PDB file of C-alpha atoms and ligand atoms in Angstrom:
ATOM      1  CA  MET A 140    -171.734 262.708 -28.691  1.00  0.00           C
ATOM      2  CA  ALA A 141    -170.721 260.239 -31.387  1.00  0.00           C
ATOM      3  CA  VAL A 142    -172.089 262.361 -34.200  1.00  0.00           C
ATOM      4  CA  GLN A 143    -169.767 263.089 -37.112  1.00  0.00           C
ATOM      5  CA  LEU A 144    -169.964 266.114 -39.386  1.00  0.00           C
ATOM      6  CA  ALA A 145    -169.440 265.564 -43.113  1.00  0.00           C
ATOM      7  CA  PRO A 146    -169.439 268.846 -45.049  1.00  0.00           C
ATOM      8  CA  SER A 147    -170.460 268.373 -48.675  1.00  0.00           C
ATOM      9  CA  ILE A 148    -167.783 269.730 -50.980  1.00  0.00           C
ATOM     10  CA  LEU A 149    -170.458 270.286 -53.646  1.00  0.00           C
ATOM     11  CA  ALA A 150    -171.310 273.514 -51.828  1.00  0.00           C
ATOM     12  CA  ALA A 151    -167.696 274.704 -51.515  1.00  0.00           C
ATOM     13  CA  ASP A 152    -166.170 277.461 -53.645  1.00  0.00           C
ATOM     14  CA  PHE A 153    -164.645 275.552 -56.572  1.00  0.00           C
ATOM     15  CA  LEU A 154    -162.347 278.475 -57.325  1.00  0.00           C
ATOM     16  CA  ASN A 155    -160.913 278.092 -53.865  1.00  0.00           C
ATOM     17  CA  LEU A 156    -161.285 274.428 -53.098  1.00  0.00           C
ATOM     18  CA  ALA A 157    -158.211 274.520 -50.876  1.00  0.00           C
ATOM     19  CA  ALA A 158    -160.150 276.648 -48.378  1.00  0.00           C
ATOM     20  CA  GLY A 159    -162.975 274.107 -48.372  1.00  0.00           C
ATOM     21  CA  VAL A 160    -160.537 271.290 -47.773  1.00  0.00           C
ATOM     22  CA  GLU A 161    -158.948 273.254 -44.948  1.00  0.00           C
ATOM     23  CA  THR A 162    -162.370 273.789 -43.336  1.00  0.00           C
ATOM     24  CA  VAL A 163    -163.030 270.056 -43.247  1.00  0.00           C
ATOM     25  CA  ASN A 164    -159.506 269.185 -42.116  1.00  0.00           C
ATOM     26  CA  ARG A 165    -159.667 271.617 -39.225  1.00  0.00           C
ATOM     27  CA  HIS A 166    -163.310 271.728 -38.205  1.00  0.00           C
ATOM     28  CA  ALA A 167    -165.127 268.579 -39.356  1.00  0.00           C
ATOM     29  CA  ASP A 168    -164.788 264.793 -39.480  1.00  0.00           C
ATOM     30  CA  ILE A 169    -165.411 263.519 -43.003  1.00  0.00           C
ATOM     31  CA  PHE A 170    -165.244 264.807 -46.599  1.00  0.00           C
ATOM     32  CA  HIS A 171    -168.592 264.152 -48.300  1.00  0.00           C
ATOM     33  CA  LEU A 172    -168.056 263.991 -52.067  1.00  0.00           C
ATOM     34  CA  ASP A 173    -171.125 263.920 -54.336  1.00  0.00           C
ATOM     35  CA  VAL A 174    -170.558 262.241 -57.679  1.00  0.00           C
ATOM     36  CA  MET A 175    -173.470 262.672 -60.122  1.00  0.00           C
ATOM     37  CA  ASP A 176    -173.906 261.422 -63.664  1.00  0.00           C
ATOM     38  CA  GLY A 177    -176.929 263.314 -65.041  1.00  0.00           C
ATOM     39  CA  ILE A 178    -178.735 259.960 -65.491  1.00  0.00           C
ATOM     40  CA  LEU A 179    -179.551 258.583 -62.045  1.00  0.00           C
ATOM     41  CA  VAL A 180    -180.005 262.185 -60.921  1.00  0.00           C
ATOM     42  CA  PRO A 181    -180.720 265.241 -63.078  1.00  0.00           C
ATOM     43  CA  ASN A 182    -177.384 266.938 -62.472  1.00  0.00           C
ATOM     44  CA  LEU A 183    -173.677 266.536 -63.091  1.00  0.00           C
ATOM     45  CA  SER A 184    -171.095 267.297 -60.450  1.00  0.00           C
ATOM     46  CA  PHE A 185    -167.469 266.185 -60.470  1.00  0.00           C
ATOM     47  CA  GLY A 186    -165.395 263.084 -60.842  1.00  0.00           C
ATOM     48  CA  PHE A 187    -161.880 261.721 -60.477  1.00  0.00           C
ATOM     49  CA  PRO A 188    -159.776 264.854 -61.072  1.00  0.00           C
ATOM     50  CA  VAL A 189    -161.522 266.714 -58.260  1.00  0.00           C
ATOM     51  CA  VAL A 190    -161.671 263.732 -55.890  1.00  0.00           C
ATOM     52  CA  ASP A 191    -157.993 262.935 -56.498  1.00  0.00           C
ATOM     53  CA  ALA A 192    -156.991 266.552 -55.893  1.00  0.00           C
ATOM     54  CA  ILE A 193    -158.927 266.648 -52.610  1.00  0.00           C
ATOM     55  CA  ALA A 194    -157.458 263.291 -51.570  1.00  0.00           C
ATOM     56  CA  LYS A 195    -153.953 264.745 -51.779  1.00  0.00           C
ATOM     57  CA  LYS A 196    -154.763 267.369 -49.128  1.00  0.00           C
ATOM     58  CA  ALA A 197    -157.391 265.550 -47.072  1.00  0.00           C
ATOM     59  CA  GLU A 198    -156.551 264.663 -43.503  1.00  0.00           C
ATOM     60  CA  LYS A 199    -160.020 263.278 -42.816  1.00  0.00           C
ATOM     61  CA  PRO A 200    -161.686 260.261 -44.467  1.00  0.00           C
ATOM     62  CA  LEU A 201    -163.294 260.619 -47.896  1.00  0.00           C
ATOM     63  CA  ASP A 202    -166.943 259.592 -48.193  1.00  0.00           C
ATOM     64  CA  VAL A 203    -167.879 259.171 -51.863  1.00  0.00           C
ATOM     65  CA  HIS A 204    -171.635 259.347 -52.475  1.00  0.00           C
ATOM     66  CA  LEU A 205    -172.257 257.829 -55.897  1.00  0.00           C
ATOM     67  CA  MET A 206    -175.410 259.163 -57.545  1.00  0.00           C
ATOM     68  CA  ILE A 207    -174.713 257.333 -60.768  1.00  0.00           C
ATOM     69  CA  VAL A 208    -175.999 254.339 -62.713  1.00  0.00           C
ATOM     70  CA  LYS A 209    -173.803 251.240 -62.707  1.00  0.00           C
ATOM     71  CA  PRO A 210    -171.814 252.455 -59.687  1.00  0.00           C
ATOM     72  CA  TRP A 211    -170.038 249.079 -59.439  1.00  0.00           C
ATOM     73  CA  ASN A 212    -167.939 250.074 -62.473  1.00  0.00           C
ATOM     74  CA  TYR A 213    -166.256 252.718 -60.329  1.00  0.00           C
ATOM     75  CA  PHE A 214    -165.888 251.185 -56.853  1.00  0.00           C
ATOM     76  CA  GLN A 215    -162.319 250.133 -57.493  1.00  0.00           C
ATOM     77  CA  ARG A 216    -161.342 253.455 -59.010  1.00  0.00           C
ATOM     78  CA  PHE A 217    -162.718 255.441 -56.078  1.00  0.00           C
ATOM     79  CA  ALA A 218    -161.039 253.087 -53.622  1.00  0.00           C
ATOM     80  CA  LYS A 219    -157.802 253.833 -55.487  1.00  0.00           C
ATOM     81  CA  SER A 220    -158.521 257.542 -55.069  1.00  0.00           C
ATOM     82  CA  GLY A 221    -158.458 256.942 -51.349  1.00  0.00           C
ATOM     83  CA  ALA A 222    -162.153 256.695 -50.487  1.00  0.00           C
ATOM     84  CA  ALA A 223    -162.706 255.414 -46.958  1.00  0.00           C
ATOM     85  CA  MET A 224    -166.468 255.195 -47.474  1.00  0.00           C
ATOM     86  CA  ILE A 225    -168.390 254.528 -50.685  1.00  0.00           C
ATOM     87  CA  SER A 226    -172.172 254.591 -51.020  1.00  0.00           C
ATOM     88  CA  PHE A 227    -174.432 253.823 -53.965  1.00  0.00           C
ATOM     89  CA  HIS A 228    -178.187 254.119 -54.444  1.00  0.00           C
ATOM     90  CA  LEU A 229    -180.587 251.212 -54.051  1.00  0.00           C
ATOM     91  CA  GLU A 230    -182.320 252.700 -57.110  1.00  0.00           C
ATOM     92  CA  ALA A 231    -179.140 252.174 -59.174  1.00  0.00           C
ATOM     93  CA  ALA A 232    -178.891 248.525 -58.141  1.00  0.00           C
ATOM     94  CA  ARG A 233    -182.547 247.973 -59.031  1.00  0.00           C
ATOM     95  CA  LEU A 234    -182.169 249.525 -62.488  1.00  0.00           C
ATOM     96  CA  ASP A 235    -179.805 246.720 -63.452  1.00  0.00           C
ATOM     97  CA  GLY A 236    -181.257 243.983 -61.268  1.00  0.00           C
ATOM     98  CA  ARG A 237    -178.100 243.828 -59.153  1.00  0.00           C
ATOM     99  CA  ASP A 238    -178.104 242.451 -55.619  1.00  0.00           C
ATOM    100  CA  PRO A 239    -177.315 245.300 -53.183  1.00  0.00           C
ATOM    101  CA  SER A 240    -175.835 242.874 -50.639  1.00  0.00           C
ATOM    102  CA  GLU A 241    -173.342 241.650 -53.188  1.00  0.00           C
ATOM    103  CA  LEU A 242    -172.415 245.219 -54.130  1.00  0.00           C
ATOM    104  CA  LEU A 243    -171.906 246.138 -50.484  1.00  0.00           C
ATOM    105  CA  ARG A 244    -169.579 243.156 -50.146  1.00  0.00           C
ATOM    106  CA  GLU A 245    -167.657 244.305 -53.235  1.00  0.00           C
ATOM    107  CA  ILE A 246    -167.030 247.677 -51.612  1.00  0.00           C
ATOM    108  CA  LYS A 247    -165.920 246.093 -48.347  1.00  0.00           C
ATOM    109  CA  ALA A 248    -163.560 243.764 -50.207  1.00  0.00           C
ATOM    110  CA  LEU A 249    -161.786 246.910 -51.442  1.00  0.00           C
ATOM    111  CA  GLY A 250    -161.155 247.935 -47.839  1.00  0.00           C
ATOM    112  CA  CYS A 251    -163.808 250.685 -47.765  1.00  0.00           C
ATOM    113  CA  LYS A 252    -166.872 251.154 -45.581  1.00  0.00           C
ATOM    114  CA  ALA A 253    -169.937 250.284 -47.656  1.00  0.00           C
ATOM    115  CA  GLY A 254    -173.083 252.374 -47.700  1.00  0.00           C
ATOM    116  CA  LEU A 255    -176.526 252.044 -49.240  1.00  0.00           C
ATOM    117  CA  ALA A 256    -178.412 255.244 -50.105  1.00  0.00           C
ATOM    118  CA  ILE A 257    -182.096 255.898 -50.787  1.00  0.00           C
ATOM    119  CA  ASN A 258    -184.141 258.831 -51.990  1.00  0.00           C
ATOM    120  CA  PRO A 259    -187.109 260.130 -49.957  1.00  0.00           C
ATOM    121  CA  ASP A 260    -189.678 258.290 -52.105  1.00  0.00           C
ATOM    122  CA  ILE A 261    -188.320 254.798 -51.410  1.00  0.00           C
ATOM    123  CA  PRO A 262    -189.862 253.120 -48.335  1.00  0.00           C
ATOM    124  CA  VAL A 263    -187.220 252.781 -45.667  1.00  0.00           C
ATOM    125  CA  GLU A 264    -188.331 249.167 -45.176  1.00  0.00           C
ATOM    126  CA  ASP A 265    -186.898 248.404 -48.637  1.00  0.00           C
ATOM    127  CA  LEU A 266    -183.456 248.680 -47.034  1.00  0.00           C
ATOM    128  CA  PHE A 267    -184.106 246.041 -44.413  1.00  0.00           C
ATOM    129  CA  PRO A 268    -182.941 242.984 -46.398  1.00  0.00           C
ATOM    130  CA  TYR A 269    -179.509 244.584 -46.843  1.00  0.00           C
ATOM    131  CA  LEU A 270    -178.788 246.056 -43.413  1.00  0.00           C
ATOM    132  CA  GLN A 271    -176.656 243.105 -42.402  1.00  0.00           C
ATOM    133  CA  GLU A 272    -174.080 243.915 -45.089  1.00  0.00           C
ATOM    134  CA  ALA A 273    -174.077 247.699 -44.751  1.00  0.00           C
ATOM    135  CA  ASP A 274    -171.548 249.684 -42.732  1.00  0.00           C
ATOM    136  CA  PHE A 275    -173.796 252.692 -43.123  1.00  0.00           C
ATOM    137  CA  ILE A 276    -177.114 253.748 -44.609  1.00  0.00           C
ATOM    138  CA  LEU A 277    -177.457 257.105 -46.321  1.00  0.00           C
ATOM    139  CA  ILE A 278    -180.941 258.538 -45.909  1.00  0.00           C
ATOM    140  CA  MET A 279    -181.544 261.345 -48.380  1.00  0.00           C
ATOM    141  CA  SER A 280    -183.594 264.080 -46.746  1.00  0.00           C
ATOM    142  CA  VAL A 281    -183.998 265.858 -50.091  1.00  0.00           C
ATOM    143  CA  PHE A 282    -184.152 264.326 -53.572  1.00  0.00           C
ATOM    144  CA  ALA A 283    -180.601 263.565 -54.652  1.00  0.00           C
ATOM    145  CA  GLY A 284    -179.171 265.848 -57.298  1.00  0.00           C
ATOM    146  CA  PHE A 285    -178.803 269.341 -55.927  1.00  0.00           C
ATOM    147  CA  GLY A 286    -177.459 271.111 -52.885  1.00  0.00           C
ATOM    148  CA  GLY A 287    -179.395 273.859 -51.150  1.00  0.00           C
ATOM    149  CA  GLN A 288    -182.819 272.165 -51.099  1.00  0.00           C
ATOM    150  CA  LYS A 289    -185.297 272.284 -48.260  1.00  0.00           C
ATOM    151  CA  PHE A 290    -185.173 269.492 -45.687  1.00  0.00           C
ATOM    152  CA  ILE A 291    -188.088 267.036 -45.936  1.00  0.00           C
ATOM    153  CA  PRO A 292    -189.434 266.721 -42.342  1.00  0.00           C
ATOM    154  CA  GLU A 293    -190.721 263.149 -42.842  1.00  0.00           C
ATOM    155  CA  SER A 294    -187.051 262.123 -42.958  1.00  0.00           C
ATOM    156  CA  LEU A 295    -187.025 262.221 -39.142  1.00  0.00           C
ATOM    157  CA  ASP A 296    -189.578 259.418 -38.912  1.00  0.00           C
ATOM    158  CA  ARG A 297    -187.757 257.440 -41.580  1.00  0.00           C
ATOM    159  CA  ILE A 298    -184.525 257.661 -39.609  1.00  0.00           C
ATOM    160  CA  ALA A 299    -186.281 256.661 -36.381  1.00  0.00           C
ATOM    161  CA  THR A 300    -187.859 253.649 -38.116  1.00  0.00           C
ATOM    162  CA  LEU A 301    -184.515 252.571 -39.532  1.00  0.00           C
ATOM    163  CA  LYS A 302    -182.776 253.068 -36.193  1.00  0.00           C
ATOM    164  CA  ALA A 303    -185.395 250.950 -34.432  1.00  0.00           C
ATOM    165  CA  GLU A 304    -184.832 248.137 -36.927  1.00  0.00           C
ATOM    166  CA  LEU A 305    -181.046 248.335 -36.518  1.00  0.00           C
ATOM    167  CA  VAL A 306    -181.456 248.144 -32.745  1.00  0.00           C
ATOM    168  CA  ARG A 307    -183.976 245.306 -33.026  1.00  0.00           C
ATOM    169  CA  ARG A 308    -181.474 243.321 -35.081  1.00  0.00           C
ATOM    170  CA  GLY A 309    -178.486 244.182 -32.924  1.00  0.00           C
ATOM    171  CA  LEU A 310    -176.707 245.942 -35.805  1.00  0.00           C
ATOM    172  CA  LYS A 311    -175.103 248.574 -33.648  1.00  0.00           C
ATOM    173  CA  ASP A 312    -172.157 249.155 -35.970  1.00  0.00           C
ATOM    174  CA  CYS A 313    -174.308 250.184 -38.926  1.00  0.00           C
ATOM    175  CA  LYS A 314    -174.447 253.986 -38.910  1.00  0.00           C
ATOM    176  CA  ILE A 315    -177.136 256.245 -40.283  1.00  0.00           C
ATOM    177  CA  GLU A 316    -175.971 259.157 -42.438  1.00  0.00           C
ATOM    178  CA  VAL A 317    -178.429 261.901 -43.346  1.00  0.00           C
ATOM    179  CA  ASP A 318    -177.951 264.090 -46.389  1.00  0.00           C
ATOM    180  CA  GLY A 319    -179.900 267.111 -47.616  1.00  0.00           C
ATOM    181  CA  GLY A 320    -181.021 270.355 -46.032  1.00  0.00           C
ATOM    182  CA  VAL A 321    -179.220 269.623 -42.772  1.00  0.00           C
ATOM    183  CA  GLY A 322    -178.471 272.636 -40.576  1.00  0.00           C
ATOM    184  CA  THR A 323    -178.697 273.878 -37.011  1.00  0.00           C
ATOM    185  CA  ALA A 324    -182.508 273.958 -37.245  1.00  0.00           C
ATOM    186  CA  ASN A 325    -182.792 270.179 -37.583  1.00  0.00           C
ATOM    187  CA  ALA A 326    -179.433 268.652 -36.589  1.00  0.00           C
ATOM    188  CA  ALA A 327    -180.348 267.956 -32.956  1.00  0.00           C
ATOM    189  CA  ALA A 328    -183.628 266.292 -33.948  1.00  0.00           C
ATOM    190  CA  LEU A 329    -181.815 264.194 -36.553  1.00  0.00           C
ATOM    191  CA  VAL A 330    -179.293 262.977 -34.005  1.00  0.00           C
ATOM    192  CA  LYS A 331    -182.101 262.220 -31.556  1.00  0.00           C
ATOM    193  CA  ALA A 332    -183.857 260.180 -34.249  1.00  0.00           C
ATOM    194  CA  GLY A 333    -180.710 258.107 -34.768  1.00  0.00           C
ATOM    195  CA  ALA A 334    -178.462 259.860 -37.289  1.00  0.00           C
ATOM    196  CA  GLU A 335    -174.749 259.573 -36.528  1.00  0.00           C
ATOM    197  CA  ILE A 336    -173.274 261.241 -39.622  1.00  0.00           C
ATOM    198  CA  LEU A 337    -174.601 264.647 -40.653  1.00  0.00           C
ATOM    199  CA  VAL A 338    -173.888 265.760 -44.213  1.00  0.00           C
ATOM    200  CA  ALA A 339    -174.092 269.520 -44.533  1.00  0.00           C
ATOM    201  CA  GLY A 340    -173.435 271.448 -47.738  1.00  0.00           C
ATOM    202  CA  SER A 341    -174.953 274.894 -47.918  1.00  0.00           C
ATOM    203  CA  SER A 342    -175.302 275.257 -44.145  1.00  0.00           C
ATOM    204  CA  VAL A 343    -171.501 274.979 -43.874  1.00  0.00           C
ATOM    205  CA  PHE A 344    -170.080 276.453 -47.073  1.00  0.00           C
ATOM    206  CA  GLY A 345    -172.915 278.937 -47.586  1.00  0.00           C
ATOM    207  CA  ALA A 346    -172.310 280.355 -44.116  1.00  0.00           C
ATOM    208  CA  GLU A 347    -170.359 283.556 -43.693  1.00  0.00           C
ATOM    209  CA  ASP A 348    -167.914 281.648 -41.510  1.00  0.00           C
ATOM    210  CA  PRO A 349    -167.810 277.919 -42.373  1.00  0.00           C
ATOM    211  CA  ALA A 350    -165.615 277.168 -39.348  1.00  0.00           C
ATOM    212  CA  SER A 351    -168.218 278.562 -36.939  1.00  0.00           C
ATOM    213  CA  ALA A 352    -170.955 276.755 -38.847  1.00  0.00           C
ATOM    214  CA  CYS A 353    -169.093 273.479 -38.292  1.00  0.00           C
ATOM    215  CA  LYS A 354    -168.664 274.244 -34.607  1.00  0.00           C
ATOM    216  CA  ALA A 355    -172.359 275.062 -34.230  1.00  0.00           C
ATOM    217  CA  LEU A 356    -173.387 271.829 -35.921  1.00  0.00           C
ATOM    218  CA  ARG A 357    -171.030 269.709 -33.856  1.00  0.00           C
ATOM    219  CA  GLN A 358    -172.076 271.232 -30.557  1.00  0.00           C
ATOM    220  CA  LEU A 359    -175.622 269.958 -30.879  1.00  0.00           C
TER     221      LEU A 359
HETATM  222  C1  DX5 B 443    -177.510 266.197 -52.910  1.00  0.00           C
HETATM  223  C2  DX5 B 443    -176.219 265.777 -52.292  1.00  0.00           C
HETATM  224  C3  DX5 B 443    -175.926 266.431 -51.014  1.00  0.00           C
HETATM  225  C4  DX5 B 443    -175.828 267.925 -51.069  1.00  0.00           C
HETATM  226  C5  DX5 B 443    -176.249 268.440 -49.715  1.00  0.00           C
HETATM  227  O1  DX5 B 443    -177.872 265.327 -53.897  1.00  0.00           O
HETATM  228  O2  DX5 B 443    -176.210 264.378 -52.047  1.00  0.00           O
HETATM  229  O3  DX5 B 443    -174.764 265.888 -50.395  1.00  0.00           O
HETATM  230  O4  DX5 B 443    -174.556 268.407 -51.392  1.00  0.00           O
HETATM  231  O5  DX5 B 443    -176.334 269.815 -49.772  1.00  0.00           O
HETATM  232  P1  DX5 B 443    -177.216 270.658 -48.751  1.00  0.00           P
HETATM  233  O6  DX5 B 443    -176.655 270.388 -47.396  1.00  0.00           O
HETATM  234  O7  DX5 B 443    -177.017 272.050 -49.226  1.00  0.00           O
HETATM  235  O8  DX5 B 443    -178.634 270.185 -48.887  1.00  0.00           O
HETATM  236 ZN1   ZN B 444    -174.506 263.551 -50.850  1.00  0.00          ZN
END
């Protein structure tokens, strides 16, 4: 199956980040890195020092999920950190009246895959005008800001709707990434609905054995 597993480092043990990095290098596909500013979302996470440190040891691509206002100010800096994928929120573009298509092109011009993210309260149809420019769409299946929240079941229908539109428009290279409350209980259904990248924080790093948790999620 083409599904990729992207453990969210937000849920890793920050006193032993090397172990978290090792887990992803050995047992997963992508490093999902959540950058929060306390403005777009009601939480702060980490920034360049942590991302740069992970980049030095990462053997898998870095996926930087920007939950910040004015994300365009940092595209270049995260590309320099080694990000292979950068996503920003449609909500952040709207706050400043910026054109999401143009921002996606800015990311791609830096040599990174460009992603557009939305929270669960934004109609999935609002993404449609920008699908052409996106390498991936990040569907939040919890409200962005915190790890360990409960999966919102309506996310399955949202993913199926988005997938149908991508198919209808022949955009087979645009991947759907799902983020929030993902675990073995819903991973198979998410993949069936059309998700190709599964972000998993607490279900991987909160598990007694993160390596087995990765294996279980990938075997679905
Ligand atoms: C939440 C972040 C997620 C989070 C997922 O705003 O975008 O990536 O770390 O964590 P879990 O898998 O625990 O919901
Ligand atoms: Zn995330």
